[in-house]
Coordinates of C-alpha atoms in Angstrom, one line a residue:
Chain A
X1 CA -76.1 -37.9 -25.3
X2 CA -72.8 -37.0 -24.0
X3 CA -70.4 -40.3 -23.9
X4 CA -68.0 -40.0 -21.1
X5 CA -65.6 -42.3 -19.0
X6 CA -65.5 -41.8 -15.4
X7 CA -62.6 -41.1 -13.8
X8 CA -63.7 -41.1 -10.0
X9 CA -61.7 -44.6 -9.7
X10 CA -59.8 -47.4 -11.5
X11 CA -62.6 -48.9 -12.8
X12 CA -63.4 -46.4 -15.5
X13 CA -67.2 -46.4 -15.7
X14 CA -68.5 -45.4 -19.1
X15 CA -70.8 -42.9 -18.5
X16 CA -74.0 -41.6 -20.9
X17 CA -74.9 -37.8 -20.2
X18 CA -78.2 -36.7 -21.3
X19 CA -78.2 -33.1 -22.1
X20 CA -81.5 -32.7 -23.3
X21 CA -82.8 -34.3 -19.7
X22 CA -81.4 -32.5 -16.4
X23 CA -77.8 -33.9 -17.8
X24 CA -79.0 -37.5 -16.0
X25 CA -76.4 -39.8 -16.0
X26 CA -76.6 -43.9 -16.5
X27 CA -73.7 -46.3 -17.4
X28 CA -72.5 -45.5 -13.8
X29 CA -71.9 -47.8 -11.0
X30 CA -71.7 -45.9 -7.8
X31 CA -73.1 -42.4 -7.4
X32 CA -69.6 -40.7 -8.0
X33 CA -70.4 -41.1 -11.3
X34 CA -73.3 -39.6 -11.6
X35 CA -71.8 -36.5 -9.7
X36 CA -68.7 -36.4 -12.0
X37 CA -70.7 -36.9 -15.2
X38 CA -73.1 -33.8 -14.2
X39 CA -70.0 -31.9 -13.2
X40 CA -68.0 -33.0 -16.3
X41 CA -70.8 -31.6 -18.8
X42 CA -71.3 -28.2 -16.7
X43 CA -68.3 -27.1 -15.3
X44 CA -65.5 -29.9 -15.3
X45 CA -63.1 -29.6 -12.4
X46 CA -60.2 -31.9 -11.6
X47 CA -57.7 -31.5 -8.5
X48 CA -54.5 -30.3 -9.0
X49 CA -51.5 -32.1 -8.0
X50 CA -48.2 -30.4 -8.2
X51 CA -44.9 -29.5 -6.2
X52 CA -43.3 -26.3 -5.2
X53 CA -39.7 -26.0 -4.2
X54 CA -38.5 -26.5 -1.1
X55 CA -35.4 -25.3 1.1
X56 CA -33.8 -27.2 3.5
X57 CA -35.9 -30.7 3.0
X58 CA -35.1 -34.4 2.4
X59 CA -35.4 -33.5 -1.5
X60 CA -35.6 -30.1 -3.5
X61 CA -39.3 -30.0 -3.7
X62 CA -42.6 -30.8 -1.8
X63 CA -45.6 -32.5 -3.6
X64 CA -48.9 -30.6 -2.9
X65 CA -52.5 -30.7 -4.2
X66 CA -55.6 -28.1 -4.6
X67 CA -57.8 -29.1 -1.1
X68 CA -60.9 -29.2 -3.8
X69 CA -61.3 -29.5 -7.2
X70 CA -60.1 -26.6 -9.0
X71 CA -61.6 -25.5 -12.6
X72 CA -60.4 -27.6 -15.2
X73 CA -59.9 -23.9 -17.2
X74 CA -57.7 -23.1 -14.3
X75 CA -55.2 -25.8 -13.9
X76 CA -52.6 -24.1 -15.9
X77 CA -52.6 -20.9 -14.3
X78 CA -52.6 -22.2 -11.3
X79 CA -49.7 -24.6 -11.6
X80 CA -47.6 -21.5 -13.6
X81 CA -48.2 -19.5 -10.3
X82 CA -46.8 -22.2 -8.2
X83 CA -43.8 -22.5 -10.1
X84 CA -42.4 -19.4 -8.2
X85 CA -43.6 -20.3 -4.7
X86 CA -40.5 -21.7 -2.3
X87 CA -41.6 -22.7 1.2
X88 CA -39.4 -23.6 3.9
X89 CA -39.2 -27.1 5.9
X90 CA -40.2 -28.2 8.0
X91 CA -43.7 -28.4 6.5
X92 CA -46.6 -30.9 7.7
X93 CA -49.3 -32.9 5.6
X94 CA -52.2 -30.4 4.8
X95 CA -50.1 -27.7 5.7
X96 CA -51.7 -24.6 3.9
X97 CA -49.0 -23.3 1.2
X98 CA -51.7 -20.8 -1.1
X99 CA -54.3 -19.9 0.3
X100 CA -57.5 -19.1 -1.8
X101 CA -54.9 -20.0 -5.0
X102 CA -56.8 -17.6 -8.5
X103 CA -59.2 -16.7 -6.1
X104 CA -60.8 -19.6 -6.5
X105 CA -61.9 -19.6 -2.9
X106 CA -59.6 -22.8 -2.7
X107 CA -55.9 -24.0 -1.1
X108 CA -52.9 -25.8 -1.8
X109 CA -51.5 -27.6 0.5
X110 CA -48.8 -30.2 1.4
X111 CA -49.2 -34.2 0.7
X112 CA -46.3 -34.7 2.8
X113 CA -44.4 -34.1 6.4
X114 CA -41.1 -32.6 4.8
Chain B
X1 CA -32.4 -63.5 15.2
X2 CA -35.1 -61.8 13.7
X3 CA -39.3 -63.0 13.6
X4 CA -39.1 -61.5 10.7
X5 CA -36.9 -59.5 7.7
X6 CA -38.9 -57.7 5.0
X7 CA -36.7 -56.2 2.0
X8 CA -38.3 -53.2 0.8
X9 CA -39.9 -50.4 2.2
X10 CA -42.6 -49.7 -0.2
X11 CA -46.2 -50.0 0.1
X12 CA -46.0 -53.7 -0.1
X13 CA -43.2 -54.0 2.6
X14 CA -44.6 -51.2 4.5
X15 CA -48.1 -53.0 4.7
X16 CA -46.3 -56.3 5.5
X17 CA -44.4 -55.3 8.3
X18 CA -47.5 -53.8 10.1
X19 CA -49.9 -56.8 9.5
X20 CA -47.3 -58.9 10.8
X21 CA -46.7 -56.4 13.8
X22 CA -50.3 -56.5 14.7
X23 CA -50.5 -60.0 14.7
X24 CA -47.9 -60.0 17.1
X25 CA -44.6 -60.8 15.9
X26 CA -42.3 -59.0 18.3
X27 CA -39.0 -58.5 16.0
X28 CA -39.1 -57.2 12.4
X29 CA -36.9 -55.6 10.1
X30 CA -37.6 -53.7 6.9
X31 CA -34.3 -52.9 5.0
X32 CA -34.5 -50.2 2.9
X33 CA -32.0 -48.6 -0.1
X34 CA -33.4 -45.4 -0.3
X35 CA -33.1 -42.8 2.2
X36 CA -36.5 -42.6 3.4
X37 CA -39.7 -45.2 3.5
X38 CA -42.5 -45.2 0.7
X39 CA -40.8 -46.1 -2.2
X40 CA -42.3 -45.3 -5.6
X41 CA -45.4 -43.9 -3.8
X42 CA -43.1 -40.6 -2.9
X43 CA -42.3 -39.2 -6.6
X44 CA -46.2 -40.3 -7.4
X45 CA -47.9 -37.0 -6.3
X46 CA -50.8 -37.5 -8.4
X47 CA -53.9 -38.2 -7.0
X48 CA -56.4 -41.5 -7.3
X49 CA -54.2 -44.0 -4.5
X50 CA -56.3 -45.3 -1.4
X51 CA -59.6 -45.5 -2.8
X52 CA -59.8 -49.4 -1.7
X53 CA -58.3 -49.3 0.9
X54 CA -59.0 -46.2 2.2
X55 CA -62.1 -45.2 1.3
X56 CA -60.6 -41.6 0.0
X57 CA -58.9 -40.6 -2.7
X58 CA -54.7 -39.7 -1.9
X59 CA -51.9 -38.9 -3.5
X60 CA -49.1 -41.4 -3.1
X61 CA -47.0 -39.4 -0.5
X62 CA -50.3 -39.3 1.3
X63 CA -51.1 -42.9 0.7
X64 CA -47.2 -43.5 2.1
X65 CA -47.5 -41.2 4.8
X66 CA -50.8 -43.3 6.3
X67 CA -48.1 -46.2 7.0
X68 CA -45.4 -44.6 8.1
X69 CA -46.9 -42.6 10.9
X70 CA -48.6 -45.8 11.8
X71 CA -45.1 -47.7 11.6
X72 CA -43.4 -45.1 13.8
X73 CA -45.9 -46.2 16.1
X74 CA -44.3 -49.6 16.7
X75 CA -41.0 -50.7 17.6
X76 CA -40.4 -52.4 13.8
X77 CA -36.5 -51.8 12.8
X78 CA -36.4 -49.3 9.8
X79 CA -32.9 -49.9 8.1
X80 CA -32.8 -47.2 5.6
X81 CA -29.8 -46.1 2.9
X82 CA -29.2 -50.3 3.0
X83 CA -28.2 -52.7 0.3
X84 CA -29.2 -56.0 0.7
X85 CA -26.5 -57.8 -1.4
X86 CA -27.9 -61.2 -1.3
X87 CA -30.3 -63.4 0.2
X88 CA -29.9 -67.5 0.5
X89 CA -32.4 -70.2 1.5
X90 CA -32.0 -70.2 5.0
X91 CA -33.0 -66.7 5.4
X92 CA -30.0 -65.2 6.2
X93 CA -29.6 -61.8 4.0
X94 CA -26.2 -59.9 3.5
X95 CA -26.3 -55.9 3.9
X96 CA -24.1 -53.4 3.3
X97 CA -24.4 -49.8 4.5
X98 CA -22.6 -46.6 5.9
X99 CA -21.9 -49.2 9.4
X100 CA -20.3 -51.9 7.2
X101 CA -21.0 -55.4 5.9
X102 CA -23.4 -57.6 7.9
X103 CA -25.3 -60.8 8.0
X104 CA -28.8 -60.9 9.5
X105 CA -31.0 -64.2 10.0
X106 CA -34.8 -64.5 10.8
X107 CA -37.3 -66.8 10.5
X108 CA -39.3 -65.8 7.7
X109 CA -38.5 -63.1 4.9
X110 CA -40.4 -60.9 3.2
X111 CA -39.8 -60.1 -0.4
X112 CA -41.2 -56.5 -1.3
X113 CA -38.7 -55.1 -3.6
X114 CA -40.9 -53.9 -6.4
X115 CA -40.1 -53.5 -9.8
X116 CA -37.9 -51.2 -12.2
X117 CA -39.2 -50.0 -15.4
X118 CA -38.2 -51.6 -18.7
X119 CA -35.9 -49.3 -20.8
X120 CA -34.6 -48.5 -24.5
X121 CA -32.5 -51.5 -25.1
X122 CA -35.0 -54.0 -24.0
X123 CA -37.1 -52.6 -26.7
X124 CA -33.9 -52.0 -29.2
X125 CA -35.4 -48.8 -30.1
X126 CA -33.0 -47.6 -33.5
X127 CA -31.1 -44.8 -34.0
X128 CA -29.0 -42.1 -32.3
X129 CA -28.0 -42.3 -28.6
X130 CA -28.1 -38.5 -27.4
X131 CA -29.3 -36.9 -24.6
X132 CA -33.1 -36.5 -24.0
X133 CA -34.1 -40.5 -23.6
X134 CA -35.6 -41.1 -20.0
X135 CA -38.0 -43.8 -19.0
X136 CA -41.3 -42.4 -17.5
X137 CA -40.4 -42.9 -14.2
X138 CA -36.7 -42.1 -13.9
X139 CA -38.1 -38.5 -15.4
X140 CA -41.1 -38.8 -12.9
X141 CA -38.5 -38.4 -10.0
X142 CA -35.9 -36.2 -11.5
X143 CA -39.3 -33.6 -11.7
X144 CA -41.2 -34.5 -8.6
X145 CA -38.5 -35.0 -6.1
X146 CA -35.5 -33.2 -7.9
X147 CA -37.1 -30.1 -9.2
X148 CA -35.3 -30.6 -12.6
X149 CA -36.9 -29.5 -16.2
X150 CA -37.0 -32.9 -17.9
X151 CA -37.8 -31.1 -21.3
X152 CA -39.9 -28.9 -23.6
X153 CA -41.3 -31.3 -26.4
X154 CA -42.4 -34.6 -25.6
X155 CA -43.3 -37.8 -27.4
X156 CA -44.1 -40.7 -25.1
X157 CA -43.4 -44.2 -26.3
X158 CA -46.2 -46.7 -24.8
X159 CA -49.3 -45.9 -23.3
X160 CA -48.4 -47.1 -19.8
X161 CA -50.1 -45.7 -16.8
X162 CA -46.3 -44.1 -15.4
X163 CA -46.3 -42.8 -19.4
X164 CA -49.9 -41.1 -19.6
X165 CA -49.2 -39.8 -15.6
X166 CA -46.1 -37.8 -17.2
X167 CA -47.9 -36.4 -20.1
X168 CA -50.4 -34.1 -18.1
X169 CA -47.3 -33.9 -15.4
X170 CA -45.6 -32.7 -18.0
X171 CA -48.5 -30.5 -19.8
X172 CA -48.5 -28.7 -16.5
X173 CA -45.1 -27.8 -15.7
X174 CA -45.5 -26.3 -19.5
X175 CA -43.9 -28.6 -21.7
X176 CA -45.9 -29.7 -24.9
X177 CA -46.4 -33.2 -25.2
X178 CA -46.9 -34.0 -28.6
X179 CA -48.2 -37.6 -29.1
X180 CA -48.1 -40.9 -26.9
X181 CA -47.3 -43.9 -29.3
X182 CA -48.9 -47.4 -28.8
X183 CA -47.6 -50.0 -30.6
X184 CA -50.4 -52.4 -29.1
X185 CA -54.2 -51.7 -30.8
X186 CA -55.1 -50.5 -27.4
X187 CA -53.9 -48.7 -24.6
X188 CA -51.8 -50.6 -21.7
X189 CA -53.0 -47.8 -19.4
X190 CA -56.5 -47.4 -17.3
X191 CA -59.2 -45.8 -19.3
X192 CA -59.1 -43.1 -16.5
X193 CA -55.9 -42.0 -16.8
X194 CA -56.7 -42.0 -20.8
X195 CA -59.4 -39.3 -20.3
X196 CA -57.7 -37.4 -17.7
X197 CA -54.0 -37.7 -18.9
X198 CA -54.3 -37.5 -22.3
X199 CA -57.9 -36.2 -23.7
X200 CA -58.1 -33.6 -21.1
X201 CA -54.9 -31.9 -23.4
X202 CA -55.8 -32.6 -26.5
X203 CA -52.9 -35.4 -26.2
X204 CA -53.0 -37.5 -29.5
X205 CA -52.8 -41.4 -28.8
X206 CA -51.4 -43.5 -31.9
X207 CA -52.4 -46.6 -31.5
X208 CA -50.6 -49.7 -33.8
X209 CA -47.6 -46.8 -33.7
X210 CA -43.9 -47.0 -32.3
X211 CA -40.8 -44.8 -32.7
X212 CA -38.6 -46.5 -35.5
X213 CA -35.9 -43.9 -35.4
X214 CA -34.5 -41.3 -32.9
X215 CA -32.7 -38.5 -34.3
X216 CA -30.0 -36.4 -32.5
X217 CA -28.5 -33.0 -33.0
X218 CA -25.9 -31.5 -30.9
X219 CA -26.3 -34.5 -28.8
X220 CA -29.8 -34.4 -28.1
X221 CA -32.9 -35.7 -29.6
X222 CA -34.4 -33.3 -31.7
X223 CA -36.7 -35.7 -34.1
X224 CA -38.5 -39.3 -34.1
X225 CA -40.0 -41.4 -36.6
X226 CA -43.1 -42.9 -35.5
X227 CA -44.2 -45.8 -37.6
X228 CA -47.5 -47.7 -38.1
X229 CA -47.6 -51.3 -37.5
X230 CA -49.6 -54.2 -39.1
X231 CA -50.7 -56.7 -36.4
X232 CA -47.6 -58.8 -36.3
X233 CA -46.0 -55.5 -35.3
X234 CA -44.2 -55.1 -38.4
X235 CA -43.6 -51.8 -39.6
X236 CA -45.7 -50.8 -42.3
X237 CA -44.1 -49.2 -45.2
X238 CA -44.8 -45.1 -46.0
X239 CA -46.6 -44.7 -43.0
X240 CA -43.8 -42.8 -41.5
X241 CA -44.9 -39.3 -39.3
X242 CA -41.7 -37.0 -38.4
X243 CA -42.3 -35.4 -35.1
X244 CA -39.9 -32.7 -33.6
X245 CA -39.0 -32.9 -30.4
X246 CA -36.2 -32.9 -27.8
X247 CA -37.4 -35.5 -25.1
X248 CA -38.4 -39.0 -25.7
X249 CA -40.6 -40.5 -22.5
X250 CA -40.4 -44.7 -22.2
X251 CA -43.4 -46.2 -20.6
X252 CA -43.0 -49.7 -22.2
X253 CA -43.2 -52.2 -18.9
X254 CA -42.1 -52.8 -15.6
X255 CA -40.3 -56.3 -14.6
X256 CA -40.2 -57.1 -11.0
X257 CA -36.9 -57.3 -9.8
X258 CA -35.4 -60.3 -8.5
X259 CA -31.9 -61.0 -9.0
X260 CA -32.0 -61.6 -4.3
X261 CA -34.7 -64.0 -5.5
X262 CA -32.8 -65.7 -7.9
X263 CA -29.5 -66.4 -5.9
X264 CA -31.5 -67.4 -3.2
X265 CA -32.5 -70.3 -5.1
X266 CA -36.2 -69.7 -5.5
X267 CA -38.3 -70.3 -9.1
X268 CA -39.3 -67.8 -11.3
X269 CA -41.9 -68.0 -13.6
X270 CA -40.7 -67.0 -17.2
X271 CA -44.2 -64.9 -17.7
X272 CA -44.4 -62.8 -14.7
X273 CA -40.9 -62.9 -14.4
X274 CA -42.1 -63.0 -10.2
X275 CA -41.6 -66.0 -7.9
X276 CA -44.2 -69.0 -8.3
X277 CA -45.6 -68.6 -5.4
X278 CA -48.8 -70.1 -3.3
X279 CA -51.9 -69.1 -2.4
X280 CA -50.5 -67.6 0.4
X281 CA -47.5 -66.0 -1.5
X282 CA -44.9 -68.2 0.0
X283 CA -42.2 -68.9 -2.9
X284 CA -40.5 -72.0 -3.6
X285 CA -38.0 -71.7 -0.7
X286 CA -40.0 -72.5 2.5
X287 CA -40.6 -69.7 4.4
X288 CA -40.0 -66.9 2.2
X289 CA -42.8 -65.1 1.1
X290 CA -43.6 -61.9 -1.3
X291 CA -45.9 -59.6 -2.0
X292 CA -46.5 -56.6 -4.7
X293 CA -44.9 -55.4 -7.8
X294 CA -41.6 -58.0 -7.0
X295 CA -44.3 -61.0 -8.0
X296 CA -46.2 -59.2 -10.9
X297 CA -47.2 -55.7 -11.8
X298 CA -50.4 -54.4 -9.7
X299 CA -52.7 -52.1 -11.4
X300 CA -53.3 -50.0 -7.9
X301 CA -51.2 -49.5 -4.8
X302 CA -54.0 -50.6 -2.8
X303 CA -53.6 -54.3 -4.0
X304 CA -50.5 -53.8 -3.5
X305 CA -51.1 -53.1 0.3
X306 CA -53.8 -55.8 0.2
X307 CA -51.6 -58.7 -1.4
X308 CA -49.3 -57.9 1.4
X309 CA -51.1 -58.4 4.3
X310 CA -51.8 -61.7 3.4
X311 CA -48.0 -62.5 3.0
X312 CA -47.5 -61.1 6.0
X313 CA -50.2 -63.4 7.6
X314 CA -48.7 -66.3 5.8
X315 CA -45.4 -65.3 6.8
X316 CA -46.6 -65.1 11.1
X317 CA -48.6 -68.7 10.2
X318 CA -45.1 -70.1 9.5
X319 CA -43.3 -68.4 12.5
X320 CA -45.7 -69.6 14.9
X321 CA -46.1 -73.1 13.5
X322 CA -49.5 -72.9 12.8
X323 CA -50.1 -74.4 9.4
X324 CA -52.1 -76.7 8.1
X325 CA -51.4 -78.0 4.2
X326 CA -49.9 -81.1 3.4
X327 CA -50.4 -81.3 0.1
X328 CA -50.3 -78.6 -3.6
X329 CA -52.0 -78.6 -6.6
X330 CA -51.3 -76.6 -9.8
X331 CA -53.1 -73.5 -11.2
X332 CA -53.1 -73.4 -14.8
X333 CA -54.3 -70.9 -17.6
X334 CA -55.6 -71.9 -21.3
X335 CA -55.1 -68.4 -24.0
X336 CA -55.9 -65.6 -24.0
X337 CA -54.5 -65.6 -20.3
X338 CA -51.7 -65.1 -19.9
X339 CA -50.9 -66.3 -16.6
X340 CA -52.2 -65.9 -12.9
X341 CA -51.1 -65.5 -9.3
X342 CA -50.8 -67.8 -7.5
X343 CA -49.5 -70.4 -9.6
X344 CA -50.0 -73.1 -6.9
X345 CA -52.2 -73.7 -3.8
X346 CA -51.5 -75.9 -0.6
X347 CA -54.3 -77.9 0.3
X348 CA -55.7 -78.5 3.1
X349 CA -56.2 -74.5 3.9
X350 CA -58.1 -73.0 6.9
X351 CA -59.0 -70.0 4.5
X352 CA -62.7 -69.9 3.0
X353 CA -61.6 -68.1 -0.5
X354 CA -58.7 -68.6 -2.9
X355 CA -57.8 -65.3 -4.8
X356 CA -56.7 -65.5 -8.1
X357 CA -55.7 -62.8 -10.6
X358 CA -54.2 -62.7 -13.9
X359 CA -54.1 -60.9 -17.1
X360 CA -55.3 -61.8 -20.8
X361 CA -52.9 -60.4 -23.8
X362 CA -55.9 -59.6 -26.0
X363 CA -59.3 -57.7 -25.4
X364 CA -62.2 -59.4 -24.6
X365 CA -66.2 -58.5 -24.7
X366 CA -68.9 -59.8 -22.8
X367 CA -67.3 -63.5 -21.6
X368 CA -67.3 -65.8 -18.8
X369 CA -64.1 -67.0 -16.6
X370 CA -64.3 -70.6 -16.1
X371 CA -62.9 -73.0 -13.5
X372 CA -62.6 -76.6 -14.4
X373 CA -60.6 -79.1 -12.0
X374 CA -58.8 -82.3 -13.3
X375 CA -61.5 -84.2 -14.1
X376 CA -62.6 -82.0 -16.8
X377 CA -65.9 -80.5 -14.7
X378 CA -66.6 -76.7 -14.7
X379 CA -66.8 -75.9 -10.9
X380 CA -67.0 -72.3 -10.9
X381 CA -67.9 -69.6 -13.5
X382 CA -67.5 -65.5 -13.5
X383 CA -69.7 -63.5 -16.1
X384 CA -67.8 -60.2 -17.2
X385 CA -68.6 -57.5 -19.4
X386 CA -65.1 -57.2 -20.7
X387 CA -61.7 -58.3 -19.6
X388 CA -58.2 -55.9 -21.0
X389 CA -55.3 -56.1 -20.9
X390 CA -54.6 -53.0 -19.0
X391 CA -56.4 -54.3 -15.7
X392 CA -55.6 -57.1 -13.9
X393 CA -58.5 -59.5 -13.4
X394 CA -59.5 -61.4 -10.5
X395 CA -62.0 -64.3 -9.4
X396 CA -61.9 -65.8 -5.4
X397 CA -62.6 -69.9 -5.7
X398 CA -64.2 -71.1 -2.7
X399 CA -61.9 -73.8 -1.1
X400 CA -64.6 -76.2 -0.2
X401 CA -64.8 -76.4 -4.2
X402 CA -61.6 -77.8 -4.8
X403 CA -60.6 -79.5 -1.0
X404 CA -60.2 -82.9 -2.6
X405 CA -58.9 -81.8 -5.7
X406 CA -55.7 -83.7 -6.4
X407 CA -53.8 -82.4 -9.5
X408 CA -54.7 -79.1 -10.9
X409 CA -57.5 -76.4 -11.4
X410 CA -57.5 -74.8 -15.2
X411 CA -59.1 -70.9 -15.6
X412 CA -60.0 -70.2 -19.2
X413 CA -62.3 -67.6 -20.7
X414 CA -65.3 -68.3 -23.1
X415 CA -66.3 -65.4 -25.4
X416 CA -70.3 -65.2 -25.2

């Protein structure tokens, strides 16, 4: 049994992960938990939120987010890489700034209108 | 004249102005300091805001951006880059911005100014006073907003939810965060944000730990002493660990701000340090209301947003002369709570459900909240597998069970 605490929302679920039985979850209430406790024992993923630097906005930089969960191995790399990007305003929510970011197939994009 | 003023353009004001323009109050106001609306939401980039409310999981300049477009939708007056200097009990408030000096009156107000994090000297943290000392927040903006390195070794002092945010914030920008320090036996931040903050970086949590010394070199921190504690929060002698750093994160609290409140003449209550207010979250001045962190610390944004739509319909009851009370009775809380909101409701109510919520200052197991009116009878009860400190608890008491009560209702918590 894998002891786990859900962190699909505020409430925290602790979940029980049962390797030794098709990783079923219990402890869960709602079935993002039982999604994110599978996930979490095979290949644990969390989305990225970050900012890259912006010229000519409101501030210096625009907040932005991975458009799906990337590998939780990943989130490094893929927040070093951004660290170079500068994009220009005006930018638009969900505005594509990397596309298919590692190769992971996935974006980032903008969380704001800047 | 204005229907109606709100004073802050965060999620509580923002949520407040629109519930009170769709129930039809034709002139509002929201006065704002900062240059643009959302507040605190706009240097929150993480994710895990609107999941209430919602129904999908946002990033705070998401969950911001879903009331602003609607607001630009309406003809509510955004006053932004504006000071509001004072407020007094007939509603007028006293601005100042790039235009000048101005008084502006309306009919109801809006309190929605939020809170503003607790810092060193409220904790009188010992020892040298260099450069690399930033409460969680202040260094949340400087990095999401401002683009500036806030620093390369980190040890975060309390386990607040702003703190543990920063540490994987920080873990990803490349900084090494080297411990979060707790002086509490638990954490003061959501289990979530434990796991996916912390454990998720191999981030050690010392629990019954605090800084007792901050060393400087060159005019920067460069070492702190963390210290164990026994459970009267004394230090406990030997247990010193030497940590090498040069940036010291402060999560240790929020207090609601309310120095308008205050001059204005309305009561605080010494353990939110927010307005007493009703069950409809008018304060002790007649038709001022107020809504979020500015009346105790939320948990989540979305009760935020929540909590201030019902000021707001409060606050359009009283412009259009519709209520109903004539009488209030007392809410009051035996230990371990610590306190709740509201502190008092008006009787006779039109509403069907009274929401109350407070916090306990220890952890509980299994237990039951209990609701016992004035004559000593137990007229509601709420089974709960725990109760912490870290989330704010809530019960609703159905009206009809305490219409002819006369003094006050007690909440207090039995341990199965």
């Amino acid at each position: 049994m894998i002891e786990l605490i859900c962190i699909g929302c505020p409430k925290g679920c602790k979940l029980l992960v049962d390797e030794n039985n098709d990783h079923s979850v219990t402890g869960h209430s709602c079935q993002i938990g039982v999604e994110y406790g599978r996930n979490e024992v095979l290949n644990p993923t969390r989305v990225l939120t970050t900012i890259v630097k912006i010229e000519n906005g409101i501030h210096n930089c625009l907040p932005v987010k991975s458009s799906k969960p990337l590998p939780k191995n990943k989130l490094i790399e893929a927040s070093r890489f951004l660290k170079d990007i500068v994009v220009k305003s005006p930018v638009k929510t969900n505005q594509v700034i990397v596309k298919n970011i590692l190769d992971t197939g996935i974006d980032i994009i903008a969380t704001r209108d800047m | 004249m204005y229907d109606l003023i709100v004073i802050g353009a965060g999620p509580a004001g923002l949520s407040a102005a629109l519930t009170a323009y769709e129930k039809g109050l034709k002139k509002i106001l929201v006065v704002e300091r900062d240059k643009e609306m959302g507040g605190i939401l706009n240097q929150c980039i993480h994710n895990g805001f609107g999941l209430h409310l919602f129904k999908e999981e946002l990033t705070g300049p998401e969950f911001a951006g879903k009331f602003i477009e609607k607001i630009k939708e309406t003809n509510i007056e955004i006053m932004l880059d504006t000071m509001v200097l004072k407020l007094d009990e007939n509603k007028n408030i006293y601005i100042l911005n790039t235009k000048g000096y101005q008084k502006l009156s309306a009919k109801a107000i809006i309190l929605a100014m939020g809170c503003r994090e607790r810092t060193r000297g409220a904790i009188a943290t010992p020892g040298d006073r260099g450069a690399g000392v930033y409460t969680a927040g202040a260094a949340q903006r400087y990095m999401n907003m401002d683009g500036y390195s806030v620093g390369n070794k980190v040890v975060i002092l309390g386990s607040g939810d702003i703190g543990l945010i920063m540490a994987r914030r920080m873990t990803l920008e490349g900084a090494k965060v080297l411990a979060c320090v707790e002086i509490n036996p638990y954490s003061a931040g959501l289990r979530r944000n434990i796991k996916q903050c912390l454990e998720d970086f191999n981030i050690p949590l010392y629990l019954s730990h605090t800084i007792t010394d901050i060393k400087c070199t060159n005019n920067r921190v460069s070492k702190v002493i963390v210290s164990k504690v026994d459970e009267a929060y004394n230090t406990i002698k030997d247990s010193e660990i030497e940590i090498e750093c040069d940036t010291v994160l402060l999560s240790i609290g929020l207090i609601p701000e309310n120095e308008l409140s205050k001059e204005a003449n309305i009561t605080i209550d010494q353990r939110t340090k927010g307005p007493v207010v009703y069950e409809n979250m008018e304060t002790s001045v007649e038709g001022i209301f107020c809504c979020g962190n500015v009346v105790q610390v939320h948990d989540l944004a979305d009760n935020v947003a929540l909590e201030a739509k019902k000021a707001a319909l409060a606050a359009c009851k009283y412009v259009l002369n519709e209520r109903t009370f004539e009488r209030e009775i007392k809410v009051e809380v035996n230990k371990p709570i610590s306190y709740t909101v509201p502190q008092k409701i008006h009787l006779p109510i039109d509403e069907k459900l009274i929401d109350i919520s407070f916090r306990t200052n220890k952890i509980l197991g299994k237990c039951v909240i209990k609701v016992v009116n004035s004559s000593g009878e137990v007229i509601c009860k709420y089974p709960r597998e725990y109760v912490i400190p870290a989330e704010l608890e809530k019960i609703n008491i159905p009206v009809s069970l305490i219409k002819d009560e006369k003094n006050n209702i007690t909440i207090f918590i039995e341990e199965d």
